[in-house]
Coordinates of C-alpha atoms and ligand atoms in Angstrom, one line a residue:
X523 CA -95.2 102.3 -185.6
X524 CA -94.9 104.0 -182.1
X525 CA -91.6 105.2 -180.7
X526 CA -91.6 102.3 -178.4
X527 CA -92.3 99.8 -181.2
X528 CA -89.5 101.4 -183.3
X529 CA -87.1 101.1 -180.4
X530 CA -87.9 97.5 -179.8
X531 CA -87.8 96.9 -183.6
X532 CA -84.2 98.1 -183.7
X533 CA -83.3 95.6 -181.0
X534 CA -82.1 92.3 -182.4
X535 CA -84.9 90.0 -183.1
X536 CA -84.6 86.3 -183.6
X537 CA -84.6 84.8 -187.1
X538 CA -87.6 82.8 -186.1
X539 CA -88.0 81.3 -189.6
X540 CA -84.9 79.3 -189.6
X541 CA -82.9 79.2 -186.4
X542 CA -79.4 78.1 -187.2
X543 CA -78.2 74.7 -185.6
X544 CA -75.5 75.3 -183.1
X545 CA -71.9 73.9 -183.3
X546 CA -70.9 75.0 -179.8
X547 CA -72.6 74.2 -176.4
X548 CA -75.5 76.6 -175.6
X549 CA -75.8 76.6 -171.8
X550 CA -78.6 78.2 -169.9
X551 CA -77.8 79.2 -166.4
X552 CA -81.1 79.5 -164.4
X553 CA -80.5 81.6 -161.3
X554 CA -82.8 80.5 -158.5
X555 CA -80.6 81.1 -155.4
X556 CA -82.3 84.3 -154.2
X557 CA -83.9 84.7 -150.8
X558 CA -86.9 86.8 -152.0
X559 CA -86.6 89.5 -149.2
X560 CA -88.9 91.9 -151.2
X561 CA -91.4 89.0 -151.6
X562 CA -91.8 86.7 -148.6
X563 CA -88.6 85.2 -147.2
X564 CA -90.7 82.4 -145.7
X565 CA -92.3 81.6 -149.1
X566 CA -89.5 81.3 -151.7
X567 CA -91.0 83.0 -154.8
X568 CA -89.1 80.7 -157.2
X569 CA -91.3 77.9 -155.8
X570 CA -94.6 79.8 -155.9
X571 CA -97.0 78.5 -158.6
X572 CA -98.5 80.7 -161.2
X573 CA -100.8 79.2 -163.8
X574 CA -100.7 76.0 -161.7
X575 CA -96.9 75.6 -162.2
X576 CA -93.9 76.6 -160.0
X577 CA -92.2 79.7 -161.2
X578 CA -88.8 77.9 -161.5
X579 CA -90.4 75.2 -163.7
X580 CA -91.7 77.8 -166.1
X581 CA -88.1 79.1 -166.5
X582 CA -86.4 75.8 -166.8
X583 CA -89.0 74.6 -169.3
X584 CA -88.5 77.7 -171.5
X585 CA -84.9 76.5 -172.1
X586 CA -85.9 72.8 -172.2
X587 CA -88.3 73.7 -175.1
X588 CA -85.6 75.5 -177.1
X589 CA -84.0 72.9 -179.3
X590 CA -80.8 74.9 -179.6
X591 CA -80.1 74.9 -175.9
X592 CA -77.9 72.0 -175.1
X593 CA -77.5 72.2 -171.3
X594 CA -79.0 73.8 -168.3
X595 CA -77.3 74.6 -165.0
X596 CA -79.7 75.5 -162.1
X597 CA -78.3 77.6 -159.2
X598 CA -80.1 77.3 -155.9
X599 CA -79.8 78.1 -152.2
X600 CA -80.1 75.7 -149.3
X601 CA -83.8 76.6 -148.7
X602 CA -85.0 75.6 -152.1
X603 CA -82.5 73.0 -153.2
X604 CA -84.5 69.9 -152.1
X605 CA -87.8 71.1 -153.7
X606 CA -86.0 72.2 -156.9
X607 CA -84.2 68.9 -157.3
X608 CA -87.5 67.1 -156.7
X609 CA -89.3 69.2 -159.3
X610 CA -86.5 68.5 -161.8
X611 CA -86.7 64.8 -161.2
X612 CA -90.6 64.7 -161.3
X613 CA -90.7 66.7 -164.5
X614 CA -87.8 64.9 -166.2
X615 CA -85.9 68.0 -167.3
X616 CA -83.3 66.1 -169.3
X617 CA -81.1 69.1 -170.1
X618 CA -80.4 69.9 -166.5
X619 CA -76.8 68.8 -165.9
X620 CA -76.2 70.0 -162.4
X621 CA -77.8 71.9 -159.6
X622 CA -75.2 74.1 -157.8
X623 CA -75.2 76.4 -154.8
X624 CA -75.3 80.1 -155.4
X625 CA -74.0 82.9 -153.3
X626 CA -75.0 85.8 -151.2
X627 CA -75.7 88.1 -154.1
X628 CA -76.9 87.5 -157.7
X629 CA -73.4 88.2 -159.0
X630 CA -72.0 85.5 -156.7
X631 CA -74.4 83.0 -158.0
X632 CA -73.4 83.8 -161.6
X633 CA -69.7 83.5 -160.5
X634 CA -70.4 80.1 -159.0
X635 CA -72.0 78.9 -162.3
X636 CA -69.1 80.2 -164.3
X637 CA -66.7 78.3 -162.0
X638 CA -68.7 75.1 -162.5
X639 CA -68.6 75.6 -166.3
X640 CA -64.9 76.2 -166.2
X641 CA -64.3 73.1 -164.1
X642 CA -66.4 71.1 -166.7
X643 CA -64.1 72.3 -169.5
X644 CA -66.7 74.3 -171.3
X645 CA -65.0 75.9 -174.4
X646 CA -64.4 79.6 -174.5
X647 CA -66.8 80.0 -177.5
X648 CA -69.7 78.3 -175.8
X649 CA -72.8 80.5 -175.6
X650 CA -73.9 81.1 -172.0
X651 CA -77.5 82.4 -171.4
X652 CA -77.9 83.7 -167.8
X653 CA -81.6 83.9 -166.8
X654 CA -83.5 85.0 -163.7
X655 CA -85.6 82.0 -162.6
X656 CA -88.3 84.5 -161.5
X657 CA -88.8 85.7 -165.1
X658 CA -91.1 82.7 -165.9
X659 CA -92.6 83.9 -169.1
X660 CA -89.4 84.5 -171.2
X661 CA -90.4 84.1 -174.8
X662 CA -88.8 81.6 -177.2
X663 CA -88.1 84.6 -179.5
X664 CA -85.9 86.2 -176.7
X665 CA -84.0 82.9 -176.2
X666 CA -83.5 82.4 -180.0
X667 CA -82.6 86.1 -180.4
X668 CA -80.0 85.8 -177.7
X669 CA -78.4 82.7 -179.3
X670 CA -78.4 84.5 -182.7
X671 CA -77.0 87.7 -181.3
X672 CA -73.9 85.8 -180.1
X673 CA -73.0 85.0 -183.7
X674 CA -72.4 88.7 -184.3
X675 CA -71.5 89.9 -180.7
X676 CA -69.8 88.4 -177.7
X677 CA -72.4 89.8 -175.4
X678 CA -76.1 90.5 -175.6
X679 CA -79.0 91.2 -173.2
X680 CA -82.7 91.0 -173.5
X681 CA -84.2 94.4 -172.8
X682 CA -87.4 96.2 -173.3
X683 CA -87.7 99.8 -174.5
X684 CA -88.8 102.2 -171.8
X685 CA -92.1 103.9 -172.4
X686 CA -91.3 106.4 -169.6
X687 CA -88.7 109.0 -169.8
X688 CA -85.7 107.8 -167.7
X689 CA -84.0 110.1 -165.2
X690 CA -80.4 109.5 -164.2
X691 CA -79.9 111.0 -160.7
X692 CA -77.2 112.0 -158.3
X693 CA -77.2 112.6 -154.5
X694 CA -77.6 116.1 -153.1
X695 CA -77.3 115.7 -149.4
X696 CA -80.1 113.3 -148.4
X697 CA -82.0 113.9 -151.6
X698 CA -81.8 112.6 -155.2
X699 CA -81.6 115.2 -158.0
X700 CA -81.7 114.7 -161.7
X701 CA -78.2 114.5 -163.2
X702 CA -79.2 113.8 -166.9
X703 CA -82.2 112.7 -169.0
X704 CA -81.1 110.3 -171.8
X705 CA -83.0 110.4 -175.1
X706 CA -85.9 108.0 -174.8
X707 CA -85.0 105.9 -177.8
X708 CA -81.8 105.0 -176.1
X709 CA -83.4 103.9 -172.8
X710 CA -84.3 100.2 -172.2
X711 CA -85.2 98.1 -169.2
X712 CA -82.7 95.3 -168.8
X713 CA -84.3 91.8 -168.7
X714 CA -82.9 88.3 -169.0
X715 CA -81.5 86.1 -170.4
X716 CA -78.2 88.0 -170.6
X717 CA -75.9 86.1 -172.9
X718 CA -72.2 85.9 -173.5
X719 CA -69.5 83.8 -175.1
X720 CA -68.0 82.0 -172.2
X721 CA -64.5 83.4 -172.5
X722 CA -66.0 87.0 -172.5
X723 CA -68.1 86.7 -169.3
X724 CA -65.4 84.7 -167.6
X725 CA -62.8 87.4 -168.3
X726 CA -65.2 90.1 -167.1
X727 CA -65.9 88.3 -163.9
X728 CA -62.2 87.7 -163.3
X729 CA -61.5 91.4 -163.6
X730 CA -64.5 92.3 -161.4
X731 CA -63.5 89.9 -158.7
X732 CA -60.5 92.2 -157.9
X733 CA -63.0 94.9 -156.7
X734 CA -64.7 93.7 -153.5
X735 CA -66.9 96.9 -153.6
X736 CA -68.4 96.0 -157.0
X737 CA -72.1 94.9 -156.5
X738 CA -73.7 94.9 -159.9
X739 CA -77.4 93.9 -160.1
X740 CA -76.9 92.2 -163.5
X741 CA -74.3 90.5 -165.6
X742 CA -74.3 93.0 -168.4
X743 CA -72.8 95.7 -166.2
X744 CA -69.9 93.4 -165.4
X745 CA -69.0 93.4 -169.1
X746 CA -69.8 97.1 -169.6
X747 CA -67.6 98.1 -166.6
X748 CA -64.7 95.7 -167.0
X749 CA -64.6 95.1 -170.8
X750 CA -65.7 98.6 -171.9
X751 CA -64.7 98.0 -175.5
X752 CA -67.0 95.0 -175.8
X753 CA -70.4 96.0 -177.3
X754 CA -73.5 94.4 -175.7
X755 CA -76.3 93.9 -178.2
X756 CA -79.9 94.6 -177.2
X757 CA -82.2 91.6 -177.9
X758 CA -85.9 92.4 -178.0
X759 CA -87.7 91.7 -174.8
X760 CA -91.4 92.0 -173.8
X761 CA -93.6 93.5 -171.1
X762 CA -94.6 89.9 -170.3
X763 CA -91.0 89.0 -169.4
X764 CA -91.9 90.1 -165.9
X765 CA -89.5 89.7 -163.0
X766 CA -91.5 88.5 -160.1
X767 CA -90.1 90.7 -157.3
X768 CA -92.9 91.5 -154.8
X769 CA -96.2 89.8 -153.8
X770 CA -98.0 92.5 -155.9
X771 CA -96.5 90.9 -159.0
X772 CA -98.4 87.6 -158.6
X773 CA -101.8 88.8 -159.9
X774 CA -100.1 90.1 -163.0
X775 CA -98.2 86.9 -163.4
X776 CA -101.5 84.9 -163.1
X777 CA -103.0 87.0 -165.9
X778 CA -100.0 86.4 -168.1
X779 CA -100.1 82.7 -167.4
X780 CA -103.8 82.7 -168.3
X781 CA -103.0 84.4 -171.6
X782 CA -100.2 82.0 -172.4
X783 CA -101.8 78.8 -171.3
X784 CA -105.5 79.6 -171.4
X785 CA -105.3 79.2 -167.7
X786 CA -108.3 80.5 -165.8
X787 CA -107.3 81.6 -162.3
X788 CA -110.9 81.6 -161.2
X789 CA -111.3 78.0 -162.4
X790 CA -108.2 77.1 -160.5
X791 CA -109.5 78.8 -157.4
X792 CA -112.8 76.9 -157.7
X793 CA -110.9 73.6 -158.2
X794 CA -108.8 74.3 -155.1
X795 CA -111.9 75.2 -153.1
X796 CA -113.7 72.0 -154.2
X797 CA -110.6 69.9 -153.3
X798 CA -110.4 71.5 -149.8
X799 CA -114.2 70.9 -149.2
X800 CA -113.9 67.3 -150.4
X801 CA -110.9 66.9 -148.0
X802 CA -112.7 68.4 -145.1
X803 CA -115.8 66.2 -145.8
X804 CA -113.6 63.1 -145.8
X805 CA -112.1 64.1 -142.5
X806 CA -115.6 64.5 -141.0
X807 CA -116.6 60.9 -141.8
Ligands
LIG2196 N1 -77.9 85.6 -154.4 C1 -78.8 85.5 -155.4 C2 -79.7 86.5 -155.6 C3 -80.6 86.4 -156.7 N2 -80.6 85.3 -157.5 C4 -81.6 85.1 -158.5 O1 -81.5 86.2 -159.4 C5 -82.9 86.5 -159.9 C6 -83.2 87.9 -159.7 O2 -83.1 88.3 -158.3 P1 -84.2 88.9 -157.4 O3 -85.5 89.1 -158.1 O4 -83.6 90.1 -156.7 O5 -84.4 87.7 -156.4 P2 -84.0 87.8 -154.8 O6 -82.6 88.2 -154.7 O7 -84.5 86.5 -154.3 O8 -85.0 89.0 -154.3 P3 -84.7 90.0 -153.2 O9 -83.7 91.0 -153.8 O10 -86.0 90.7 -153.0 O11 -84.1 89.3 -152.0 C7 -83.8 85.5 -159.1 O12 -84.2 84.5 -160.0 C8 -83.0 85.1 -157.9 O13 -83.3 83.7 -157.5 C9 -79.6 84.3 -157.3 O14 -79.6 83.3 -158.0 N3 -78.7 84.4 -156.2
LIG2197 C1 -80.9 91.0 -164.0 C2 -82.1 91.9 -163.9 O1 -83.3 91.1 -163.9 C3 -82.1 92.9 -165.0 O2 -83.2 93.8 -164.8 C4 -82.2 92.7 -162.5 O3 -81.0 93.5 -162.4 C5 -82.2 91.7 -161.3 O4 -82.3 92.5 -160.2 P1 -82.7 91.9 -158.8 O5 -82.6 92.9 -157.8 O6 -81.7 90.8 -158.6 O7 -84.1 91.3 -158.9

């Protein structure tokens, strides 16, 4: 077993054989309110199709397919709301309870979802799984592993062991210099879902809200920084749990979709070309 495999092996894996039925709500929060500034602001990446399916649909369906997820909350912005709501209706995603507006930053969108859950009277022991909509290929094992992890912990995050040595840096004038080099077995790349008992993540966010200069890039850090005594379990992620961030990620995503669905991007391109030619021929008659 390689070092990377060992590191991932020590991460919590799902008990795929016999997932335990859940006695509390298991709510997936699908964060789709971003503006895709590193992608194409005029082409919202959460609506781009890979493998013939919009990215946001891949993510919602991953939680629809997991029998232990009871409810889904989708967080959008004004640019994508209409299309996302239309897709939910067309596809009949029965677990989606509400589509809410997010905020300026990812952390604001999570906060909006937590407020919605609080107003809905969600119990403090509910399991909340917060997922980037632009990680379309999240594995069922990661979702099940997150649900299971919350039986032993109050917080857990899907993460993937780093195969590179990680450098922690500090500023030296205009430069970055290395501050420390953590042992490789203890370095993981955070992914999603990031999962919490509702009371835990709610408390962490309440504490964080008092610091207007706190701009975390994920939810795990809110717990790590504001509930430092609360362990956050690592749940085994995957290289394929790709976050689609820039246009360069699309070919990789198409390849993953092909692997997962036997989707042939060349065949899809041929089909699209034939459709366009047929349309053009029709217009010439
Ligand atoms: N205010 C925000 C920002 C991000 N997200 C969501 O959080 C996930 C990860 O964010 P990221 O990849 O950074 O998406 P964007 O913020 O859209 O990208 P960028 O930072 O390039 O603008 C995405 O599913 C995105 O839709 C969100 O719901 N609300
Ligand atoms: C939550 C996350 O996906 C963990 O790696 C990441 O922090 C999101 O970052 P982004 O800048 O919002 O894409």
